[in-house]
Amino acid sequence: RWTSSHAKAFAGLNSVAEADLSHFSRILPDSCILSMLPPTSLGSDDLSTYNTDWMGKYKGRANTVLKPKTTAEVSAIVKWCWEKRIGVVPQGGNTGLVGGSVPLGNELIINLGNMSKVRSFDPTTGILVADAGCVLEALSEYIAPHNYVMPLDLGAKGRQVDCMIGGNVATNAGGLRLLRYGSLHGTVLGLEVVLPDGTILNQLSQLRKDNTGYDLKQLFIGAEGTLGIITGVSILTAATPQASNNVFLALPTFNNVLPLYMTARQQLSEILSAFEFIDRSAYELAVKHGQGKALSDEDTKGAECFVLLETSGGKREHDEEKLNKLLESLLEAEEPLVNTGVLSQSPAQFASLWALREGITEAVSKEGKAYKYDISVPLSSFKDVVDLTREHLRKCGLVRKGAVTHVIGYGHVGDGNLHLNIVADQYSTEIQDALEPFVYELVASYQGSISAEHGIGAMKTHALHYSKDDKSIEWMKRIKNLFDERGIMNPGKIYLVDGQPVKFF
Ligand code: FAD
């Protein structure tokens, strides 16, 4: 039970004490305050879902979680934390994969889940303005009857995994539709942000064109909550494609992935909307854990890897004709690039083929403890990166029962984004030390990025320099300092605290 007055929290900041709690209870109703401090008497178990990340890898010790319903409430809370130097962690759906959404010590968690109203939607322009705590899936459902889709789509939706639009923007989430609609830096039109001193920055523009000086909102996209709390998002949604198809292709060798990508781009041009790579081990894990319906043995025989290709266009006959022509040319070529292809024949099969790809993250977490490296490297090196990592772990004697069980690769080929996952029976310093800096040095040797879409969070603070030079990091820190000179906003994320990486296990 916590009864402390101000205890020093992480990064030299204060933790929430009873006097703070009584101040917060003047801002929020009791139903929006969860605390282990008196007079509320929750135990640590009651806060564990907020203190623990989706993978169960990062665990904080927040004694209080606040769930405001309005921007004014967020502002009043943050203003107090600024004055009292209380560390704050903004939290959305807590589905982040780099430990950014949970405290590293006993910072206050501000969870946006109660801010879940759509503020406006214009069916003519497709511009949606929503509270930051709106669940991505709920927004998709909201705009679907108007024939619009969200410009991003992630595996972290539905089935009790509910990422929120504010979290998506804060992480600059990529996902499955980036190939078609581009990144959030392009589709987010405006943001409302509560700055670390409590100031409300209203940049909630609905304009597509606005060249009036610095585009401040861009700073908060991908800032992982280190510069302020996003409370509202204005975003350009896309017209629902009139026809969508997908096909799951089995390839005899990884060497065919790139020629296949080039052929698909040339032949499908504007209707190609996703091109996802899945190596055989990743596919088998997805099947093992019931994600989607397995292909027949005949269809997967002799396949080293798979590609899930999606088309989205304006006219079914036109799209199907193009896709069929592509499949014919692939299968009838003298040296076919693919062994077989399973073309979805119904909406249920369309969803099931996608589930084989989208379900990999979940399958990995069911299989064991995952070390996740979400990297950008040249497409041609995807297989080498996975193989070299496996070989390295093997040489370290770690590919065995009780240690590493799988080294798998999958990802968004169209975006040059490989998800390298190492699955182990448990998290251990031995595996961690074998993987790092090995993986980061490997990525750097390809001039890649150590984080393609998940962010830096707490996981990669010590590795930032592999993707950013000293000058860039210095300027990033200056920007952080400009907004948050007291360092209260998501401390220990993106940047090291006192030059030391935090040990997690
Ligand atoms: P959280 O996890 O709560 O927070 C993430 C970060 O954003 C933290 O640093 C937090 O402090 C900050 N934050 C959250 N809300 C706010 C706010 N309102 N204001 C300021 N900062 C805030 N990611 C991808 O990019 N592509 C994928 O394809 C993808 N697939 C996934 C599949 C699964 C099964 C899972 C579990 C995760 C996946 N992710 C993916 C990672 C994750 O879902 C995304 O990073 C997502 O955008 C996080 O949203 P969230 O609401 O859960 O944010």
Coordinates of C-alpha atoms and ligand atoms in Angstrom, one line a residue:
R1 CA 0.0 0.0 0.0
W2 CA 1.3 3.5 -0.9
T3 CA 1.1 6.1 1.7
S4 CA 4.1 8.2 0.7
S5 CA 4.2 12.0 0.6
H6 CA 6.2 13.0 -2.5
A7 CA 8.6 10.1 -3.2
K8 CA 11.3 10.7 -5.8
A9 CA 10.2 9.0 -8.9
F10 CA 12.1 8.0 -11.9
A11 CA 14.4 10.6 -13.5
G12 CA 14.5 12.8 -10.4
L13 CA 10.9 13.7 -10.7
N14 CA 8.2 13.4 -8.0
S15 CA 5.6 10.7 -7.8
V16 CA 1.9 11.4 -7.0
A17 CA 1.3 11.9 -3.3
E18 CA -1.9 12.2 -1.3
A19 CA -2.0 16.0 -1.6
D20 CA -1.8 15.7 -5.4
L21 CA -4.6 13.1 -5.4
S22 CA -6.9 15.4 -3.5
H23 CA -6.1 18.1 -6.1
F24 CA -6.9 15.7 -8.9
S25 CA -10.2 14.8 -7.3
R26 CA -11.2 18.5 -7.6
I27 CA -10.6 18.2 -11.4
L28 CA -12.0 14.7 -12.1
P29 CA -14.9 12.7 -10.7
D30 CA -13.9 9.7 -8.5
S31 CA -14.9 7.3 -11.4
C32 CA -12.0 8.7 -13.4
I33 CA -9.3 8.2 -10.7
L34 CA -7.6 4.9 -10.0
S35 CA -5.1 5.1 -7.2
M36 CA -3.4 3.0 -4.6
L37 CA -3.1 6.0 -2.3
P38 CA -5.6 6.7 0.4
P39 CA -8.5 7.5 0.5
T40 CA -9.0 5.3 -2.6
S41 CA -7.6 2.0 -1.7
L42 CA -6.7 0.0 -4.8
G43 CA -4.1 -2.6 -4.7
S44 CA -1.2 -2.9 -7.2
D45 CA -3.1 -5.7 -9.0
D46 CA -5.9 -3.2 -9.9
L47 CA -3.4 -1.0 -11.7
S48 CA -1.4 -3.8 -13.3
T49 CA -3.1 -3.6 -16.7
Y50 CA -2.0 0.0 -16.9
N51 CA 1.4 -0.6 -15.5
T52 CA 2.3 -3.5 -17.8
D53 CA 2.8 -3.3 -21.5
W54 CA 1.1 -5.6 -24.1
M55 CA 4.0 -8.0 -24.2
G56 CA 4.4 -8.3 -20.5
K57 CA 7.9 -7.1 -20.9
Y58 CA 7.9 -3.7 -19.3
K59 CA 6.4 -3.1 -15.9
G60 CA 5.9 0.3 -14.2
R61 CA 5.0 1.2 -10.6
A62 CA 2.5 4.0 -11.1
N63 CA 0.4 4.5 -8.0
T64 CA -2.2 6.5 -9.8
V65 CA -4.0 6.4 -13.2
L66 CA -6.1 9.3 -14.3
K67 CA -8.7 9.0 -17.0
P68 CA -9.9 12.5 -18.0
K69 CA -12.8 13.0 -20.3
T70 CA -12.0 16.5 -21.7
T71 CA -9.1 18.4 -23.0
A72 CA -9.6 21.0 -20.2
E73 CA -9.3 18.2 -17.6
V74 CA -6.0 17.0 -19.3
S75 CA -4.7 20.5 -19.2
A76 CA -5.5 21.1 -15.6
I77 CA -3.9 17.8 -14.5
V78 CA -0.8 18.4 -16.6
K79 CA -0.5 22.0 -15.3
W80 CA -0.4 20.6 -11.8
C81 CA 2.2 18.0 -12.7
W82 CA 4.3 20.7 -14.3
E83 CA 4.2 22.8 -11.1
K84 CA 4.9 19.8 -8.8
R85 CA 7.4 18.2 -11.2
I86 CA 5.5 15.0 -11.4
G87 CA 6.5 12.6 -14.2
V88 CA 3.6 11.8 -16.6
V89 CA 3.1 8.9 -19.0
P90 CA 0.4 9.4 -21.7
Q91 CA -1.3 6.2 -22.5
G92 CA -3.7 5.1 -25.2
G93 CA -4.6 1.5 -25.9
N94 CA -1.3 0.3 -24.3
T95 CA -0.5 -1.8 -27.4
G96 CA 2.8 -0.3 -28.1
L97 CA 5.7 -2.7 -28.6
V98 CA 8.7 -0.7 -27.3
G99 CA 7.7 0.0 -23.7
G100 CA 6.7 3.6 -24.3
S101 CA 3.2 3.5 -22.8
V102 CA 4.1 2.3 -19.3
P103 CA 6.1 4.1 -16.6
L104 CA 9.7 3.2 -15.9
G105 CA 9.3 4.2 -12.3
N106 CA 6.2 5.6 -10.5
E107 CA 5.2 8.3 -12.9
L108 CA 1.5 9.3 -13.2
I109 CA -0.3 7.5 -16.0
I110 CA -2.8 9.7 -17.9
N111 CA -4.9 7.2 -19.9
L112 CA -6.9 8.7 -22.8
G113 CA -9.5 5.9 -23.0
N114 CA -12.3 8.1 -21.7
M115 CA -11.8 10.7 -24.4
S116 CA -13.6 8.7 -27.1
K117 CA -16.0 11.0 -28.9
V118 CA -16.0 11.7 -32.6
R119 CA -16.1 15.5 -32.9
S120 CA -17.0 15.8 -36.5
F121 CA -17.0 13.9 -39.8
D122 CA -17.5 15.5 -43.2
P123 CA -18.8 12.9 -45.7
T124 CA -17.9 15.2 -48.6
T125 CA -14.2 15.6 -47.8
G126 CA -13.7 12.5 -45.6
I127 CA -12.2 14.7 -42.9
L128 CA -12.6 13.1 -39.4
V129 CA -12.0 15.0 -36.2
A130 CA -11.9 12.8 -33.1
D131 CA -10.8 12.6 -29.5
A132 CA -7.4 11.0 -29.1
G133 CA -8.9 8.1 -27.1
C134 CA -11.1 6.9 -29.9
V135 CA -10.3 3.3 -30.7
L136 CA -9.0 2.9 -34.3
E137 CA -11.4 0.0 -34.9
A138 CA -14.4 2.1 -33.7
L139 CA -13.4 4.9 -36.0
S140 CA -13.3 2.5 -38.9
E141 CA -16.8 1.3 -38.0
Y142 CA -18.0 4.9 -37.6
I143 CA -17.0 6.0 -41.1
A144 CA -17.7 2.7 -42.9
P145 CA -21.4 3.5 -43.6
H146 CA -20.3 6.8 -45.3
N147 CA -18.0 4.7 -47.6
Y148 CA -14.8 5.8 -46.1
V149 CA -11.9 3.8 -44.6
M150 CA -9.2 5.0 -42.1
P151 CA -5.9 5.6 -43.9
L152 CA -4.1 3.2 -41.4
D153 CA -4.8 -0.3 -40.3
L154 CA -2.9 -2.4 -37.8
G155 CA -3.0 -5.9 -36.3
A156 CA -3.5 -4.1 -33.0
K157 CA -7.3 -3.9 -33.3
G158 CA -10.3 -5.9 -32.2
R159 CA -9.9 -9.1 -30.0
Q160 CA -9.2 -7.0 -26.9
V161 CA -6.2 -5.3 -28.6
D162 CA -7.4 -1.8 -29.0
C163 CA -5.0 0.8 -30.2
M164 CA -6.3 4.4 -30.2
I165 CA -5.9 7.1 -32.7
G166 CA -3.9 9.3 -30.3
G167 CA -1.5 6.4 -29.7
N168 CA -1.3 5.8 -33.4
V169 CA -0.3 9.4 -34.1
A170 CA 2.1 9.5 -31.1
T171 CA 3.9 6.5 -32.5
N172 CA 3.5 7.5 -36.2
A173 CA 2.1 3.9 -36.7
G174 CA 2.6 2.5 -40.1
G175 CA 0.8 -0.8 -40.6
L176 CA -0.9 -2.5 -43.5
R177 CA -2.2 0.4 -45.5
L178 CA 0.9 2.6 -45.7
L179 CA 1.8 1.4 -49.2
R180 CA -1.6 2.8 -50.4
Y181 CA -2.3 5.9 -48.3
G182 CA 1.2 7.0 -47.1
S183 CA 2.3 7.8 -43.5
L184 CA 0.4 9.8 -40.9
H185 CA 2.7 12.7 -41.6
G186 CA 0.6 13.1 -44.7
T187 CA -2.9 12.1 -43.6
V188 CA -3.0 13.9 -40.2
L189 CA -4.3 17.4 -40.9
G190 CA -4.3 18.8 -37.4
L191 CA -3.8 18.0 -33.8
E192 CA -4.8 19.4 -30.4
V193 CA -2.1 18.9 -27.9
V194 CA -1.7 19.6 -24.2
L195 CA 1.9 20.8 -23.7
P196 CA 4.0 19.8 -20.7
D197 CA 3.1 23.1 -18.9
G198 CA -0.6 22.5 -19.4
T199 CA -1.0 24.9 -22.4
I200 CA -3.5 23.7 -24.9
L201 CA -2.0 24.0 -28.4
N202 CA -4.9 24.1 -30.9
Q203 CA -3.7 23.0 -34.3
L204 CA -6.8 21.1 -35.1
S205 CA -6.9 22.3 -38.7
Q206 CA -9.1 20.7 -41.3
L207 CA -7.2 22.2 -44.2
R208 CA -5.4 20.1 -46.7
K209 CA -3.3 23.1 -47.7
D210 CA -1.9 25.5 -45.2
N211 CA 1.6 27.0 -45.8
T212 CA 1.7 29.4 -42.9
G213 CA 5.1 28.9 -41.4
Y214 CA 6.3 25.9 -39.4
D215 CA 4.0 22.9 -39.4
L216 CA 4.1 22.3 -35.7
K217 CA 1.8 19.3 -35.6
Q218 CA 4.5 17.2 -37.4
L219 CA 6.7 17.4 -34.3
F220 CA 4.1 15.5 -32.2
I221 CA 3.6 12.7 -34.8
G222 CA 6.0 10.0 -33.7
A223 CA 7.1 12.0 -30.6
E224 CA 5.8 9.1 -28.4
G225 CA 4.3 11.4 -25.9
T226 CA 7.6 13.1 -25.0
L227 CA 6.5 16.6 -26.1
G228 CA 2.9 16.7 -24.9
I229 CA -0.4 14.8 -24.8
I230 CA -2.4 14.6 -28.0
T231 CA -6.1 15.1 -27.1
G232 CA -7.7 15.6 -30.6
V233 CA -6.8 14.4 -34.1
S234 CA -8.0 15.7 -37.5
I235 CA -7.4 13.1 -40.2
L236 CA -8.1 12.6 -43.8
T237 CA -9.8 9.3 -44.4
A238 CA -10.0 7.6 -47.8
A239 CA -12.9 6.6 -50.0
T240 CA -13.7 2.9 -49.5
P241 CA -12.3 0.9 -52.4
Q242 CA -15.2 -0.5 -54.5
A243 CA -13.4 -3.8 -54.9
S244 CA -10.8 -5.5 -52.8
N245 CA -9.1 -8.8 -53.5
N246 CA -6.2 -10.7 -51.9
V247 CA -4.1 -13.6 -52.8
F248 CA -1.7 -15.7 -50.7
L249 CA 1.3 -16.7 -52.8
A250 CA 3.8 -19.5 -52.0
L251 CA 7.3 -18.8 -53.2
P252 CA 10.0 -21.5 -53.7
T253 CA 12.7 -19.1 -52.6
F254 CA 13.2 -15.8 -51.0
N255 CA 15.1 -14.7 -54.1
N256 CA 11.8 -14.4 -55.9
V257 CA 10.3 -11.9 -53.6
L258 CA 11.8 -8.8 -55.3
P259 CA 11.2 -9.9 -58.9
L260 CA 7.6 -10.7 -57.7
Y261 CA 7.2 -7.2 -56.2
M262 CA 8.5 -5.6 -59.3
T263 CA 6.2 -7.6 -61.5
A264 CA 3.2 -7.0 -59.3
R265 CA 3.8 -3.2 -59.2
Q266 CA 4.2 -3.1 -63.0
Q267 CA 1.1 -5.2 -63.8
L268 CA -1.2 -4.0 -61.0
S269 CA 0.0 -0.4 -60.8
E270 CA -2.7 1.7 -59.1
I271 CA -4.7 -1.1 -57.6
L272 CA -1.8 -2.8 -55.6
S273 CA -2.6 -1.9 -52.0
A274 CA -0.5 -4.3 -49.9
F275 CA 2.5 -6.5 -50.4
E276 CA 3.3 -8.4 -47.2
F277 CA 6.2 -10.8 -46.7
I278 CA 6.0 -13.8 -44.4
D279 CA 8.7 -16.4 -44.0
R280 CA 7.9 -20.0 -43.5
S281 CA 8.5 -20.1 -39.7
A282 CA 6.3 -17.0 -39.2
Y283 CA 3.5 -18.6 -41.3
E284 CA 3.8 -21.9 -39.3
L285 CA 3.5 -20.0 -36.0
A286 CA 0.4 -18.1 -37.2
V287 CA -1.2 -21.4 -38.2
K288 CA -0.2 -23.1 -35.0
H289 CA -1.9 -20.5 -33.0
G290 CA -5.1 -20.5 -35.0
Q291 CA -4.6 -17.2 -36.9
G292 CA -6.6 -17.5 -40.1
K293 CA -7.2 -20.8 -42.0
A294 CA -4.1 -22.8 -42.9
L295 CA -3.4 -23.4 -46.6
S296 CA -3.5 -27.0 -47.8
D297 CA -0.2 -29.0 -47.6
E298 CA -0.3 -29.1 -51.3
D299 CA -0.3 -25.3 -51.5
T300 CA 2.6 -24.8 -49.1
K301 CA 4.7 -27.7 -50.3
G302 CA 8.3 -26.6 -51.1
A303 CA 7.6 -23.0 -50.1
E304 CA 10.4 -21.0 -48.4
C305 CA 8.2 -18.0 -47.9
F306 CA 4.9 -16.4 -48.7
V307 CA 3.6 -13.1 -50.0
L308 CA 0.1 -11.7 -49.2
L309 CA -0.8 -9.4 -52.0
E310 CA -3.9 -7.1 -51.9
T311 CA -5.6 -5.1 -54.6
S312 CA -8.1 -2.3 -53.9
G313 CA -9.7 -0.5 -56.8
G314 CA -12.7 1.1 -58.3
K315 CA -14.2 -1.6 -60.5
R316 CA -14.4 -5.3 -59.6
E317 CA -14.2 -6.7 -63.2
H318 CA -11.3 -4.5 -64.0
D319 CA -9.3 -5.4 -60.9
E320 CA -10.1 -9.1 -61.2
E321 CA -9.0 -9.1 -64.8
K322 CA -5.7 -7.5 -63.9
L323 CA -5.1 -9.8 -60.9
N324 CA -6.0 -13.0 -62.9
K325 CA -3.7 -11.9 -65.7
L326 CA -0.9 -11.4 -63.1
L327 CA -1.5 -14.9 -61.6
E328 CA -1.5 -16.5 -65.0
S329 CA 1.7 -14.9 -66.0
L330 CA 3.3 -15.9 -62.7
L331 CA 2.3 -19.5 -62.9
E332 CA 2.8 -20.0 -66.6
A333 CA 6.3 -18.5 -66.8
E334 CA 9.1 -20.7 -67.8
E335 CA 10.6 -20.3 -64.4
P336 CA 7.6 -19.4 -62.2
L337 CA 8.2 -17.0 -59.4
V338 CA 5.6 -18.7 -57.3
N339 CA 4.6 -22.3 -56.7
T340 CA 0.9 -21.6 -56.0
G341 CA -1.5 -18.9 -55.2
V342 CA -4.7 -19.0 -53.1
L343 CA -7.1 -16.3 -54.3
S344 CA -9.8 -15.3 -51.9
Q345 CA -13.3 -16.2 -53.1
S346 CA -15.4 -14.6 -50.4
P347 CA -15.2 -11.9 -47.8
A348 CA -14.7 -14.6 -45.2
Q349 CA -11.7 -16.0 -47.1
F350 CA -10.4 -12.5 -47.7
A351 CA -10.4 -11.9 -43.9
S352 CA -8.9 -15.3 -43.2
L353 CA -6.0 -14.8 -45.6
W354 CA -5.3 -11.4 -43.9
A355 CA -5.6 -13.1 -40.5
L356 CA -2.6 -15.3 -41.4
R357 CA -0.5 -12.2 -41.7
E358 CA -2.1 -9.9 -39.1
G359 CA -2.2 -12.6 -36.5
I360 CA 1.6 -13.2 -36.5
T361 CA 2.3 -10.7 -33.7
E362 CA -0.4 -12.4 -31.5
A363 CA 0.9 -15.9 -32.4
V364 CA 4.4 -14.9 -31.4
S365 CA 3.2 -13.6 -28.1
K366 CA 1.3 -16.9 -27.5
E367 CA 4.4 -19.0 -28.4
G368 CA 6.8 -17.4 -25.9
K369 CA 8.6 -14.2 -25.0
A370 CA 9.4 -12.0 -28.0
Y371 CA 12.4 -9.8 -28.7
K372 CA 11.0 -7.6 -31.5
Y373 CA 13.1 -5.7 -33.9
D374 CA 11.1 -3.6 -36.2
I375 CA 13.6 -2.4 -38.7
S376 CA 14.0 -0.8 -42.1
V377 CA 16.6 -2.4 -44.3
P378 CA 16.9 -2.8 -48.1
L379 CA 14.4 -5.4 -49.4
S380 CA 17.1 -7.6 -50.8
S381 CA 18.6 -8.1 -47.3
F382 CA 15.4 -9.2 -45.5
K383 CA 16.4 -12.9 -45.6
D384 CA 20.1 -12.3 -44.8
V385 CA 19.2 -10.3 -41.7
V386 CA 17.0 -13.1 -40.4
D387 CA 19.5 -15.8 -41.3
L388 CA 22.5 -13.9 -39.9
T389 CA 20.7 -13.3 -36.6
R390 CA 19.7 -17.0 -36.3
E391 CA 23.3 -18.1 -37.1
H392 CA 24.7 -15.7 -34.6
L393 CA 22.4 -17.0 -31.9
R394 CA 23.2 -20.5 -32.8
K395 CA 26.9 -19.7 -32.5
C396 CA 26.2 -18.3 -29.0
G397 CA 24.6 -21.6 -28.2
L398 CA 21.2 -20.0 -27.6
V399 CA 19.1 -21.7 -30.3
R400 CA 17.8 -24.6 -28.1
K401 CA 15.0 -25.6 -25.8
G402 CA 14.8 -23.3 -22.8
A403 CA 16.3 -20.4 -24.8
V404 CA 15.5 -19.2 -28.3
T405 CA 13.0 -21.3 -30.1
H406 CA 12.3 -19.3 -33.3
V407 CA 13.9 -16.6 -35.4
I408 CA 11.3 -15.3 -37.8
G409 CA 10.9 -12.6 -40.4
Y410 CA 7.8 -10.9 -41.8
G411 CA 6.8 -7.4 -42.8
H412 CA 5.7 -4.8 -45.1
V413 CA 7.9 -5.3 -48.3
G414 CA 6.3 -2.3 -49.9
D415 CA 7.7 -0.1 -47.2
G416 CA 11.1 -1.8 -46.7
N417 CA 10.0 -2.7 -43.2
L418 CA 11.1 -6.1 -41.8
H419 CA 9.8 -7.4 -38.5
L420 CA 12.6 -9.6 -37.1
N421 CA 11.3 -11.5 -34.1
I422 CA 13.2 -13.8 -31.8
V423 CA 11.0 -16.0 -29.7
A424 CA 12.3 -17.4 -26.5
D425 CA 11.0 -19.4 -23.6
Q426 CA 11.8 -16.5 -21.3
Y427 CA 13.3 -13.0 -21.3
S428 CA 17.0 -13.2 -20.2
T429 CA 20.0 -11.0 -20.1
E430 CA 22.0 -13.7 -21.9
I431 CA 19.7 -13.5 -25.0
Q432 CA 19.4 -9.8 -24.7
D433 CA 23.2 -9.4 -24.7
A434 CA 23.6 -11.7 -27.6
L435 CA 21.1 -9.7 -29.6
E436 CA 22.3 -6.2 -28.8
P437 CA 24.2 -4.5 -30.2
F438 CA 24.5 -7.3 -32.8
V439 CA 21.1 -6.6 -34.5
Y440 CA 21.6 -2.8 -34.4
E441 CA 25.1 -3.1 -35.9
L442 CA 23.7 -5.3 -38.6
V443 CA 21.0 -2.8 -39.4
A444 CA 23.6 0.0 -39.4
S445 CA 25.7 -2.0 -41.8
Y446 CA 22.8 -1.8 -44.3
Q447 CA 22.3 2.0 -43.5
G448 CA 18.9 1.0 -42.2
S449 CA 16.7 2.2 -39.4
I450 CA 16.5 0.6 -36.0
S451 CA 12.8 1.5 -35.8
A452 CA 10.7 1.5 -38.9
E453 CA 7.3 2.0 -37.2
H454 CA 7.1 1.0 -33.5
G455 CA 9.3 3.9 -32.2
I456 CA 12.1 4.1 -29.7
G457 CA 10.1 3.9 -26.5
A458 CA 12.1 2.6 -23.6
M459 CA 13.5 -0.3 -25.6
K460 CA 15.9 1.4 -27.9
T461 CA 17.0 4.6 -26.1
H462 CA 20.5 3.3 -25.9
A463 CA 20.5 2.5 -29.7
L464 CA 19.2 5.8 -31.1
H465 CA 22.7 6.7 -32.3
Y466 CA 22.7 3.8 -34.7
S467 CA 20.1 5.6 -36.8
K468 CA 20.6 9.3 -35.9
D469 CA 23.9 11.1 -35.8
D470 CA 25.1 13.2 -32.9
K471 CA 24.0 16.5 -34.4
S472 CA 20.5 15.2 -35.1
I473 CA 20.2 13.8 -31.5
E474 CA 21.4 17.1 -30.1
W475 CA 18.7 19.0 -32.0
M476 CA 16.1 16.5 -31.0
K477 CA 17.0 17.1 -27.4
R478 CA 16.9 20.9 -27.9
I479 CA 13.3 20.5 -29.2
K480 CA 12.4 18.3 -26.2
N481 CA 13.9 20.8 -23.8
L482 CA 12.1 23.7 -25.5
F483 CA 8.7 22.1 -24.9
D484 CA 9.6 20.3 -21.6
E485 CA 12.5 21.8 -19.8
R486 CA 11.4 20.1 -16.6
G487 CA 11.4 16.7 -18.3
I488 CA 8.1 15.6 -17.0
M489 CA 6.6 14.2 -20.2
N490 CA 7.2 10.5 -20.6
P491 CA 10.7 10.4 -19.0
G492 CA 13.1 7.7 -20.2
K493 CA 11.4 7.4 -23.6
I494 CA 13.4 8.1 -26.8
Y495 CA 16.3 9.5 -24.7
L496 CA 18.4 7.9 -22.0
V497 CA 18.1 9.2 -18.5
D498 CA 21.5 10.0 -16.9
G499 CA 23.1 8.2 -19.9
Q500 CA 22.0 4.8 -18.6
P501 CA 19.7 2.3 -20.3
V502 CA 17.1 1.0 -17.9
K503 CA 17.4 -2.7 -17.1
F504 CA 14.1 -4.6 -17.5
F505 CA 14.9 -8.0 -16.3
Ligands
FAD1 P1 0.1 3.2 -26.5 O1 0.7 1.8 -26.6 O2 -0.8 3.4 -25.3 O3 1.2 4.2 -26.5 C1 2.3 4.2 -27.4 C2 3.1 5.4 -27.3 O4 2.4 6.6 -27.6 C3 3.6 5.6 -25.9 O5 4.9 6.3 -25.9 C4 2.6 6.6 -25.2 O6 3.2 7.4 -24.2 C5 2.3 7.5 -26.4 N1 0.9 7.9 -26.4 C6 -0.2 7.2 -26.4 N2 -1.3 8.0 -26.5 C7 -0.8 9.3 -26.6 C8 -1.5 10.5 -26.7 N3 -2.8 10.7 -26.7 N4 -0.7 11.6 -26.7 C9 0.7 11.5 -26.6 N5 1.3 10.3 -26.5 C10 0.6 9.2 -26.5 N6 2.4 -0.7 -35.0 C11 2.6 -0.3 -36.2 O7 3.1 0.7 -36.5 N7 2.3 -1.2 -37.3 C12 1.7 -2.4 -37.1 O8 1.3 -3.1 -38.0 C13 1.4 -2.8 -35.7 N8 0.8 -4.0 -35.5 C14 0.6 -4.3 -34.2 C15 0.0 -5.5 -33.9 C16 -0.3 -5.9 -32.6 C17 -1.0 -7.2 -32.4 C18 0.2 -5.1 -31.5 C19 -0.1 -5.5 -30.1 C20 0.8 -3.9 -31.8 C21 1.1 -3.5 -33.1 N9 1.7 -2.3 -33.4 C22 1.9 -1.9 -34.7 C23 2.2 -1.4 -32.3 C24 1.1 -0.5 -31.7 O9 -0.2 -1.0 -31.9 C25 1.1 0.9 -32.3 O10 2.3 1.5 -31.9 C26 -0.1 1.8 -31.9 O11 -0.1 2.9 -32.7 C27 -0.1 2.2 -30.4 O12 -1.3 2.8 -30.1 P2 -1.8 2.8 -28.6 O13 -3.1 3.6 -28.5 O14 -2.0 1.4 -28.1 O15 -0.7 3.5 -27.9

